[in-house]
Amino acid sequence: MTRITRSPATQATAVHHAEARLTVDTPGEGFTELTAAARAFLSEIGAGSGVLTFFCRHTSASLTIQENADPDVRTDLLTALRGLAPRDHGWVHDTEGPDDMPAHVRTMLSDSSLCVPVRDGAMALGTWQGIFLLEHRDRPHRREVVLAFTGAIRHLS
């Protein structure tokens, strides 16, 4: 039999909202970890408990929560994405080159936004979880990710 338990609910007395924009210069196809930048943002604003939203402002790059301990995981994930949306599939949309349409498909398979609970100023990630921007294009790009925290503030800066 499946058993589900729940911690007691916590409530904030006041809700605040803070935003920042990360600019990420990618080297080309691959993963860039954003976890440390998100932690710095939460620290800067004095976040208490709430939710941190990540939003990628692009259609050929995406976001994911994945293992950040073993880089082989990221290598294997790229291999899987290349198999699911290969460059030589015969895509109709190839305005910006052979990596154009596969990048859009790979973004559709992952996420444009993520929401992560924040407790006592820290993201409630699992032990091996990290937040990553996935660049799906072959050449370097400048990407923007919006961070938005909504919740309680421990102290106002």
mmCIF file with all atom_site columns, C-alpha atoms in Angstrom:
data_model
loop_
_atom_site.group_PDB
_atom_site.id
_atom_site.type_symbol
_atom_site.label_atom_id
_atom_site.label_alt_id
_atom_site.label_comp_id
_atom_site.label_asym_id
_atom_site.label_entity_id
_atom_site.label_seq_id
_atom_site.pdbx_PDB_ins_code
_atom_site.Cartn_x
_atom_site.Cartn_y
_atom_site.Cartn_z
_atom_site.occupancy
_atom_site.B_iso_or_equiv
_atom_site.pdbx_formal_charge
_atom_site.auth_seq_id
_atom_site.auth_comp_id
_atom_site.auth_asym_id
_atom_site.auth_atom_id
_atom_site.pdbx_PDB_model_num
ATOM 1   C CA . MET A 1 1   ? 0.000  0.000  0.000   1.00 0.00 ? 1   MET A CA 1
ATOM 2   C CA . THR A 1 2   ? 1.268  3.483  -0.864  1.00 0.00 ? 2   THR A CA 1
ATOM 3   C CA . ARG A 1 3   ? 1.704  5.820  2.060   1.00 0.00 ? 3   ARG A CA 1
ATOM 4   C CA . ILE A 1 4   ? 1.742  9.598  1.714   1.00 0.00 ? 4   ILE A CA 1
ATOM 5   C CA . THR A 1 5   ? 2.655  11.919 4.551   1.00 0.00 ? 5   THR A CA 1
ATOM 6   C CA . ARG A 1 6   ? 2.690  15.728 4.646   1.00 0.00 ? 6   ARG A CA 1
ATOM 7   C CA . SER A 1 7   ? 4.581  18.208 6.760   1.00 0.00 ? 7   SER A CA 1
ATOM 8   C CA . PRO A 1 8   ? 2.615  20.869 8.628   1.00 0.00 ? 8   PRO A CA 1
ATOM 9   C CA . ALA A 1 9   ? 1.692  23.879 6.508   1.00 0.00 ? 9   ALA A CA 1
ATOM 10  C CA . THR A 1 10  ? 3.570  27.131 7.025   1.00 0.00 ? 10  THR A CA 1
ATOM 11  C CA . GLN A 1 11  ? 2.148  30.548 6.276   1.00 0.00 ? 11  GLN A CA 1
ATOM 12  C CA . ALA A 1 12  ? 3.846  33.830 5.471   1.00 0.00 ? 12  ALA A CA 1
ATOM 13  C CA . THR A 1 13  ? 2.546  37.005 7.064   1.00 0.00 ? 13  THR A CA 1
ATOM 14  C CA . ALA A 1 14  ? 3.570  39.212 4.130   1.00 0.00 ? 14  ALA A CA 1
ATOM 15  C CA . VAL A 1 15  ? 4.278  38.331 0.532   1.00 0.00 ? 15  VAL A CA 1
ATOM 16  C CA . HIS A 1 16  ? 6.972  40.105 -1.449  1.00 0.00 ? 16  HIS A CA 1
ATOM 17  C CA . HIS A 1 17  ? 8.063  39.820 -5.056  1.00 0.00 ? 17  HIS A CA 1
ATOM 18  C CA . ALA A 1 18  ? 11.586 40.300 -6.442  1.00 0.00 ? 18  ALA A CA 1
ATOM 19  C CA . GLU A 1 19  ? 13.001 39.761 -9.924  1.00 0.00 ? 19  GLU A CA 1
ATOM 20  C CA . ALA A 1 20  ? 16.391 39.654 -11.604 1.00 0.00 ? 20  ALA A CA 1
ATOM 21  C CA . ARG A 1 21  ? 17.645 38.731 -15.052 1.00 0.00 ? 21  ARG A CA 1
ATOM 22  C CA . LEU A 1 22  ? 20.553 36.361 -15.638 1.00 0.00 ? 22  LEU A CA 1
ATOM 23  C CA . THR A 1 23  ? 22.526 36.860 -18.841 1.00 0.00 ? 23  THR A CA 1
ATOM 24  C CA . VAL A 1 24  ? 24.283 33.649 -19.839 1.00 0.00 ? 24  VAL A CA 1
ATOM 25  C CA . ASP A 1 25  ? 26.896 33.485 -22.603 1.00 0.00 ? 25  ASP A CA 1
ATOM 26  C CA . THR A 1 26  ? 26.779 29.871 -23.740 1.00 0.00 ? 26  THR A CA 1
ATOM 27  C CA . PRO A 1 27  ? 29.694 28.172 -25.515 1.00 0.00 ? 27  PRO A CA 1
ATOM 28  C CA . GLY A 1 28  ? 27.298 26.302 -27.840 1.00 0.00 ? 28  GLY A CA 1
ATOM 29  C CA . GLU A 1 29  ? 25.350 23.099 -27.318 1.00 0.00 ? 29  GLU A CA 1
ATOM 30  C CA . GLY A 1 30  ? 25.378 21.914 -23.732 1.00 0.00 ? 30  GLY A CA 1
ATOM 31  C CA . PHE A 1 31  ? 24.448 22.587 -20.120 1.00 0.00 ? 31  PHE A CA 1
ATOM 32  C CA . THR A 1 32  ? 25.230 25.661 -18.021 1.00 0.00 ? 32  THR A CA 1
ATOM 33  C CA . GLU A 1 33  ? 24.455 25.372 -14.306 1.00 0.00 ? 33  GLU A CA 1
ATOM 34  C CA . LEU A 1 34  ? 22.472 28.275 -12.809 1.00 0.00 ? 34  LEU A CA 1
ATOM 35  C CA . THR A 1 35  ? 22.139 26.974 -9.241  1.00 0.00 ? 35  THR A CA 1
ATOM 36  C CA . ALA A 1 36  ? 24.823 29.211 -7.693  1.00 0.00 ? 36  ALA A CA 1
ATOM 37  C CA . ALA A 1 37  ? 23.468 32.329 -9.419  1.00 0.00 ? 37  ALA A CA 1
ATOM 38  C CA . ALA A 1 38  ? 19.970 31.546 -8.113  1.00 0.00 ? 38  ALA A CA 1
ATOM 39  C CA . ARG A 1 39  ? 21.315 31.018 -4.576  1.00 0.00 ? 39  ARG A CA 1
ATOM 40  C CA . ALA A 1 40  ? 23.087 34.386 -4.749  1.00 0.00 ? 40  ALA A CA 1
ATOM 41  C CA . PHE A 1 41  ? 19.841 36.063 -5.851  1.00 0.00 ? 41  PHE A CA 1
ATOM 42  C CA . LEU A 1 42  ? 17.906 34.543 -2.935  1.00 0.00 ? 42  LEU A CA 1
ATOM 43  C CA . SER A 1 43  ? 20.603 35.655 -0.503  1.00 0.00 ? 43  SER A CA 1
ATOM 44  C CA . GLU A 1 44  ? 20.710 39.186 -1.927  1.00 0.00 ? 44  GLU A CA 1
ATOM 45  C CA . ILE A 1 45  ? 16.968 39.708 -1.486  1.00 0.00 ? 45  ILE A CA 1
ATOM 46  C CA . GLY A 1 46  ? 16.841 38.079 1.959   1.00 0.00 ? 46  GLY A CA 1
ATOM 47  C CA . ALA A 1 47  ? 14.386 35.413 0.815   1.00 0.00 ? 47  ALA A CA 1
ATOM 48  C CA . GLY A 1 48  ? 12.530 33.446 3.448   1.00 0.00 ? 48  GLY A CA 1
ATOM 49  C CA . SER A 1 49  ? 10.003 30.899 2.202   1.00 0.00 ? 49  SER A CA 1
ATOM 50  C CA . GLY A 1 50  ? 8.149  31.047 -1.104  1.00 0.00 ? 50  GLY A CA 1
ATOM 51  C CA . VAL A 1 51  ? 8.715  30.029 -4.710  1.00 0.00 ? 51  VAL A CA 1
ATOM 52  C CA . LEU A 1 52  ? 11.471 30.848 -7.183  1.00 0.00 ? 52  LEU A CA 1
ATOM 53  C CA . THR A 1 53  ? 10.465 30.837 -10.837 1.00 0.00 ? 53  THR A CA 1
ATOM 54  C CA . PHE A 1 54  ? 12.970 30.559 -13.662 1.00 0.00 ? 54  PHE A CA 1
ATOM 55  C CA . PHE A 1 55  ? 11.865 31.642 -17.165 1.00 0.00 ? 55  PHE A CA 1
ATOM 56  C CA . CYS A 1 56  ? 13.999 31.213 -20.303 1.00 0.00 ? 56  CYS A CA 1
ATOM 57  C CA . ARG A 1 57  ? 13.288 33.961 -22.845 1.00 0.00 ? 57  ARG A CA 1
ATOM 58  C CA . HIS A 1 58  ? 14.192 31.824 -25.893 1.00 0.00 ? 58  HIS A CA 1
ATOM 59  C CA . THR A 1 59  ? 12.728 29.106 -28.105 1.00 0.00 ? 59  THR A CA 1
ATOM 60  C CA . SER A 1 60  ? 15.994 27.315 -28.882 1.00 0.00 ? 60  SER A CA 1
ATOM 61  C CA . ALA A 1 61  ? 17.299 27.040 -25.310 1.00 0.00 ? 61  ALA A CA 1
ATOM 62  C CA . SER A 1 62  ? 15.553 25.598 -22.269 1.00 0.00 ? 62  SER A CA 1
ATOM 63  C CA . LEU A 1 63  ? 15.714 24.844 -18.557 1.00 0.00 ? 63  LEU A CA 1
ATOM 64  C CA . THR A 1 64  ? 15.891 21.634 -16.585 1.00 0.00 ? 64  THR A CA 1
ATOM 65  C CA . ILE A 1 65  ? 16.460 20.294 -13.088 1.00 0.00 ? 65  ILE A CA 1
ATOM 66  C CA . GLN A 1 66  ? 19.007 17.511 -13.332 1.00 0.00 ? 66  GLN A CA 1
ATOM 67  C CA . GLU A 1 67  ? 21.796 15.743 -11.494 1.00 0.00 ? 67  GLU A CA 1
ATOM 68  C CA . ASN A 1 68  ? 24.745 18.056 -10.941 1.00 0.00 ? 68  ASN A CA 1
ATOM 69  C CA . ALA A 1 69  ? 27.211 15.552 -9.440  1.00 0.00 ? 69  ALA A CA 1
ATOM 70  C CA . ASP A 1 70  ? 28.251 13.366 -12.395 1.00 0.00 ? 70  ASP A CA 1
ATOM 71  C CA . PRO A 1 71  ? 28.885 15.194 -15.707 1.00 0.00 ? 71  PRO A CA 1
ATOM 72  C CA . ASP A 1 72  ? 28.321 11.893 -17.545 1.00 0.00 ? 72  ASP A CA 1
ATOM 73  C CA . VAL A 1 73  ? 24.592 12.382 -16.901 1.00 0.00 ? 73  VAL A CA 1
ATOM 74  C CA . ARG A 1 74  ? 24.648 15.583 -18.973 1.00 0.00 ? 74  ARG A CA 1
ATOM 75  C CA . THR A 1 75  ? 26.639 13.846 -21.717 1.00 0.00 ? 75  THR A CA 1
ATOM 76  C CA . ASP A 1 76  ? 24.076 11.047 -21.900 1.00 0.00 ? 76  ASP A CA 1
ATOM 77  C CA . LEU A 1 77  ? 21.168 13.509 -21.864 1.00 0.00 ? 77  LEU A CA 1
ATOM 78  C CA . LEU A 1 78  ? 22.664 15.369 -24.845 1.00 0.00 ? 78  LEU A CA 1
ATOM 79  C CA . THR A 1 79  ? 23.043 12.048 -26.646 1.00 0.00 ? 79  THR A CA 1
ATOM 80  C CA . ALA A 1 80  ? 19.370 11.280 -25.971 1.00 0.00 ? 80  ALA A CA 1
ATOM 81  C CA . LEU A 1 81  ? 18.222 14.707 -27.199 1.00 0.00 ? 81  LEU A CA 1
ATOM 82  C CA . ARG A 1 82  ? 20.329 14.335 -30.361 1.00 0.00 ? 82  ARG A CA 1
ATOM 83  C CA . GLY A 1 83  ? 18.578 11.009 -31.012 1.00 0.00 ? 83  GLY A CA 1
ATOM 84  C CA . LEU A 1 84  ? 15.091 12.432 -30.381 1.00 0.00 ? 84  LEU A CA 1
ATOM 85  C CA . ALA A 1 85  ? 15.618 15.507 -32.584 1.00 0.00 ? 85  ALA A CA 1
ATOM 86  C CA . PRO A 1 86  ? 18.493 14.807 -34.984 1.00 0.00 ? 86  PRO A CA 1
ATOM 87  C CA . ARG A 1 87  ? 19.967 17.566 -37.144 1.00 0.00 ? 87  ARG A CA 1
ATOM 88  C CA . ASP A 1 88  ? 19.594 15.505 -40.362 1.00 0.00 ? 88  ASP A CA 1
ATOM 89  C CA . HIS A 1 89  ? 15.883 14.676 -40.006 1.00 0.00 ? 89  HIS A CA 1
ATOM 90  C CA . GLY A 1 90  ? 14.834 16.661 -43.088 1.00 0.00 ? 90  GLY A CA 1
ATOM 91  C CA . TRP A 1 91  ? 13.158 19.513 -41.203 1.00 0.00 ? 91  TRP A CA 1
ATOM 92  C CA . VAL A 1 92  ? 11.299 22.142 -43.251 1.00 0.00 ? 92  VAL A CA 1
ATOM 93  C CA . HIS A 1 93  ? 12.247 25.039 -40.949 1.00 0.00 ? 93  HIS A CA 1
ATOM 94  C CA . ASP A 1 94  ? 15.989 25.589 -41.321 1.00 0.00 ? 94  ASP A CA 1
ATOM 95  C CA . THR A 1 95  ? 16.146 29.380 -41.593 1.00 0.00 ? 95  THR A CA 1
ATOM 96  C CA . GLU A 1 96  ? 19.154 29.658 -39.283 1.00 0.00 ? 96  GLU A CA 1
ATOM 97  C CA . GLY A 1 97  ? 20.855 26.384 -40.259 1.00 0.00 ? 97  GLY A CA 1
ATOM 98  C CA . PRO A 1 98  ? 20.540 22.638 -39.668 1.00 0.00 ? 98  PRO A CA 1
ATOM 99  C CA . ASP A 1 99  ? 20.476 23.061 -35.863 1.00 0.00 ? 99  ASP A CA 1
ATOM 100 C CA . ASP A 1 100 ? 17.499 25.467 -35.993 1.00 0.00 ? 100 ASP A CA 1
ATOM 101 C CA . MET A 1 101 ? 14.468 23.146 -35.929 1.00 0.00 ? 101 MET A CA 1
ATOM 102 C CA . PRO A 1 102 ? 16.080 20.444 -33.755 1.00 0.00 ? 102 PRO A CA 1
ATOM 103 C CA . ALA A 1 103 ? 16.706 23.202 -31.167 1.00 0.00 ? 103 ALA A CA 1
ATOM 104 C CA . HIS A 1 104 ? 12.996 24.089 -31.141 1.00 0.00 ? 104 HIS A CA 1
ATOM 105 C CA . VAL A 1 105 ? 11.990 20.431 -30.733 1.00 0.00 ? 105 VAL A CA 1
ATOM 106 C CA . ARG A 1 106 ? 14.490 19.930 -27.907 1.00 0.00 ? 106 ARG A CA 1
ATOM 107 C CA . THR A 1 107 ? 13.107 23.000 -26.132 1.00 0.00 ? 107 THR A CA 1
ATOM 108 C CA . MET A 1 108 ? 9.593  21.579 -26.471 1.00 0.00 ? 108 MET A CA 1
ATOM 109 C CA . LEU A 1 109 ? 10.809 18.326 -24.864 1.00 0.00 ? 109 LEU A CA 1
ATOM 110 C CA . SER A 1 110 ? 12.258 20.155 -21.870 1.00 0.00 ? 110 SER A CA 1
ATOM 111 C CA . ASP A 1 111 ? 11.011 23.321 -20.136 1.00 0.00 ? 111 ASP A CA 1
ATOM 112 C CA . SER A 1 112 ? 10.854 27.065 -20.739 1.00 0.00 ? 112 SER A CA 1
ATOM 113 C CA . SER A 1 113 ? 10.108 27.693 -17.064 1.00 0.00 ? 113 SER A CA 1
ATOM 114 C CA . LEU A 1 114 ? 10.671 26.025 -13.702 1.00 0.00 ? 114 LEU A CA 1
ATOM 115 C CA . CYS A 1 115 ? 9.240  26.636 -10.238 1.00 0.00 ? 115 CYS A CA 1
ATOM 116 C CA . VAL A 1 116 ? 11.273 25.650 -7.202  1.00 0.00 ? 116 VAL A CA 1
ATOM 117 C CA . PRO A 1 117 ? 10.012 25.886 -3.605  1.00 0.00 ? 117 PRO A CA 1
ATOM 118 C CA . VAL A 1 118 ? 12.171 27.982 -1.287  1.00 0.00 ? 118 VAL A CA 1
ATOM 119 C CA . ARG A 1 119 ? 12.354 27.216 2.449   1.00 0.00 ? 119 ARG A CA 1
ATOM 120 C CA . ASP A 1 120 ? 14.239 29.427 4.879   1.00 0.00 ? 120 ASP A CA 1
ATOM 121 C CA . GLY A 1 121 ? 16.049 31.141 2.005   1.00 0.00 ? 121 GLY A CA 1
ATOM 122 C CA . ALA A 1 122 ? 17.222 27.963 0.268   1.00 0.00 ? 122 ALA A CA 1
ATOM 123 C CA . MET A 1 123 ? 15.876 26.172 -2.784  1.00 0.00 ? 123 MET A CA 1
ATOM 124 C CA . ALA A 1 124 ? 14.287 22.876 -1.754  1.00 0.00 ? 124 ALA A CA 1
ATOM 125 C CA . LEU A 1 125 ? 16.347 20.893 -4.263  1.00 0.00 ? 125 LEU A CA 1
ATOM 126 C CA . GLY A 1 126 ? 17.325 17.286 -3.722  1.00 0.00 ? 126 GLY A CA 1
ATOM 127 C CA . THR A 1 127 ? 20.893 16.310 -2.857  1.00 0.00 ? 127 THR A CA 1
ATOM 128 C CA . TRP A 1 128 ? 22.093 15.882 -6.447  1.00 0.00 ? 128 TRP A CA 1
ATOM 129 C CA . GLN A 1 129 ? 19.768 18.365 -8.180  1.00 0.00 ? 129 GLN A CA 1
ATOM 130 C CA . GLY A 1 130 ? 20.878 21.502 -9.953  1.00 0.00 ? 130 GLY A CA 1
ATOM 131 C CA . ILE A 1 131 ? 19.211 24.052 -12.227 1.00 0.00 ? 131 ILE A CA 1
ATOM 132 C CA . PHE A 1 132 ? 20.563 24.114 -15.782 1.00 0.00 ? 132 PHE A CA 1
ATOM 133 C CA . LEU A 1 133 ? 20.155 26.164 -18.930 1.00 0.00 ? 133 LEU A CA 1
ATOM 134 C CA . LEU A 1 134 ? 20.359 23.928 -21.996 1.00 0.00 ? 134 LEU A CA 1
ATOM 135 C CA . GLU A 1 135 ? 21.763 25.504 -25.128 1.00 0.00 ? 135 GLU A CA 1
ATOM 136 C CA . HIS A 1 136 ? 20.401 23.587 -28.106 1.00 0.00 ? 136 HIS A CA 1
ATOM 137 C CA . ARG A 1 137 ? 22.228 25.528 -30.839 1.00 0.00 ? 137 ARG A CA 1
ATOM 138 C CA . ASP A 1 138 ? 25.721 24.652 -32.080 1.00 0.00 ? 138 ASP A CA 1
ATOM 139 C CA . ARG A 1 139 ? 27.262 28.105 -31.828 1.00 0.00 ? 139 ARG A CA 1
ATOM 140 C CA . PRO A 1 140 ? 27.568 30.374 -28.768 1.00 0.00 ? 140 PRO A CA 1
ATOM 141 C CA . HIS A 1 141 ? 24.563 32.512 -27.848 1.00 0.00 ? 141 HIS A CA 1
ATOM 142 C CA . ARG A 1 142 ? 23.714 35.114 -25.234 1.00 0.00 ? 142 ARG A CA 1
ATOM 143 C CA . ARG A 1 143 ? 20.664 33.850 -23.322 1.00 0.00 ? 143 ARG A CA 1
ATOM 144 C CA . GLU A 1 144 ? 18.446 35.535 -20.753 1.00 0.00 ? 144 GLU A CA 1
ATOM 145 C CA . VAL A 1 145 ? 16.744 33.829 -17.842 1.00 0.00 ? 145 VAL A CA 1
ATOM 146 C CA . VAL A 1 146 ? 14.351 35.759 -15.603 1.00 0.00 ? 146 VAL A CA 1
ATOM 147 C CA . LEU A 1 147 ? 14.360 34.859 -11.897 1.00 0.00 ? 147 LEU A CA 1
ATOM 148 C CA . ALA A 1 148 ? 11.231 35.775 -9.933  1.00 0.00 ? 148 ALA A CA 1
ATOM 149 C CA . PHE A 1 149 ? 10.845 35.118 -6.210  1.00 0.00 ? 149 PHE A CA 1
ATOM 150 C CA . THR A 1 150 ? 7.440  35.425 -4.554  1.00 0.00 ? 150 THR A CA 1
ATOM 151 C CA . GLY A 1 151 ? 7.196  34.835 -0.829  1.00 0.00 ? 151 GLY A CA 1
ATOM 152 C CA . ALA A 1 152 ? 8.313  35.988 2.559   1.00 0.00 ? 152 ALA A CA 1
ATOM 153 C CA . ILE A 1 153 ? 11.412 38.129 3.018   1.00 0.00 ? 153 ILE A CA 1
ATOM 154 C CA . ARG A 1 154 ? 13.530 37.551 6.139   1.00 0.00 ? 154 ARG A CA 1
ATOM 155 C CA . HIS A 1 155 ? 14.906 41.074 5.994   1.00 0.00 ? 155 HIS A CA 1
ATOM 156 C CA . LEU A 1 156 ? 14.530 43.939 3.566   1.00 0.00 ? 156 LEU A CA 1
ATOM 157 C CA . SER A 1 157 ? 17.752 45.203 1.997   1.00 0.00 ? 157 SER A CA 1
#
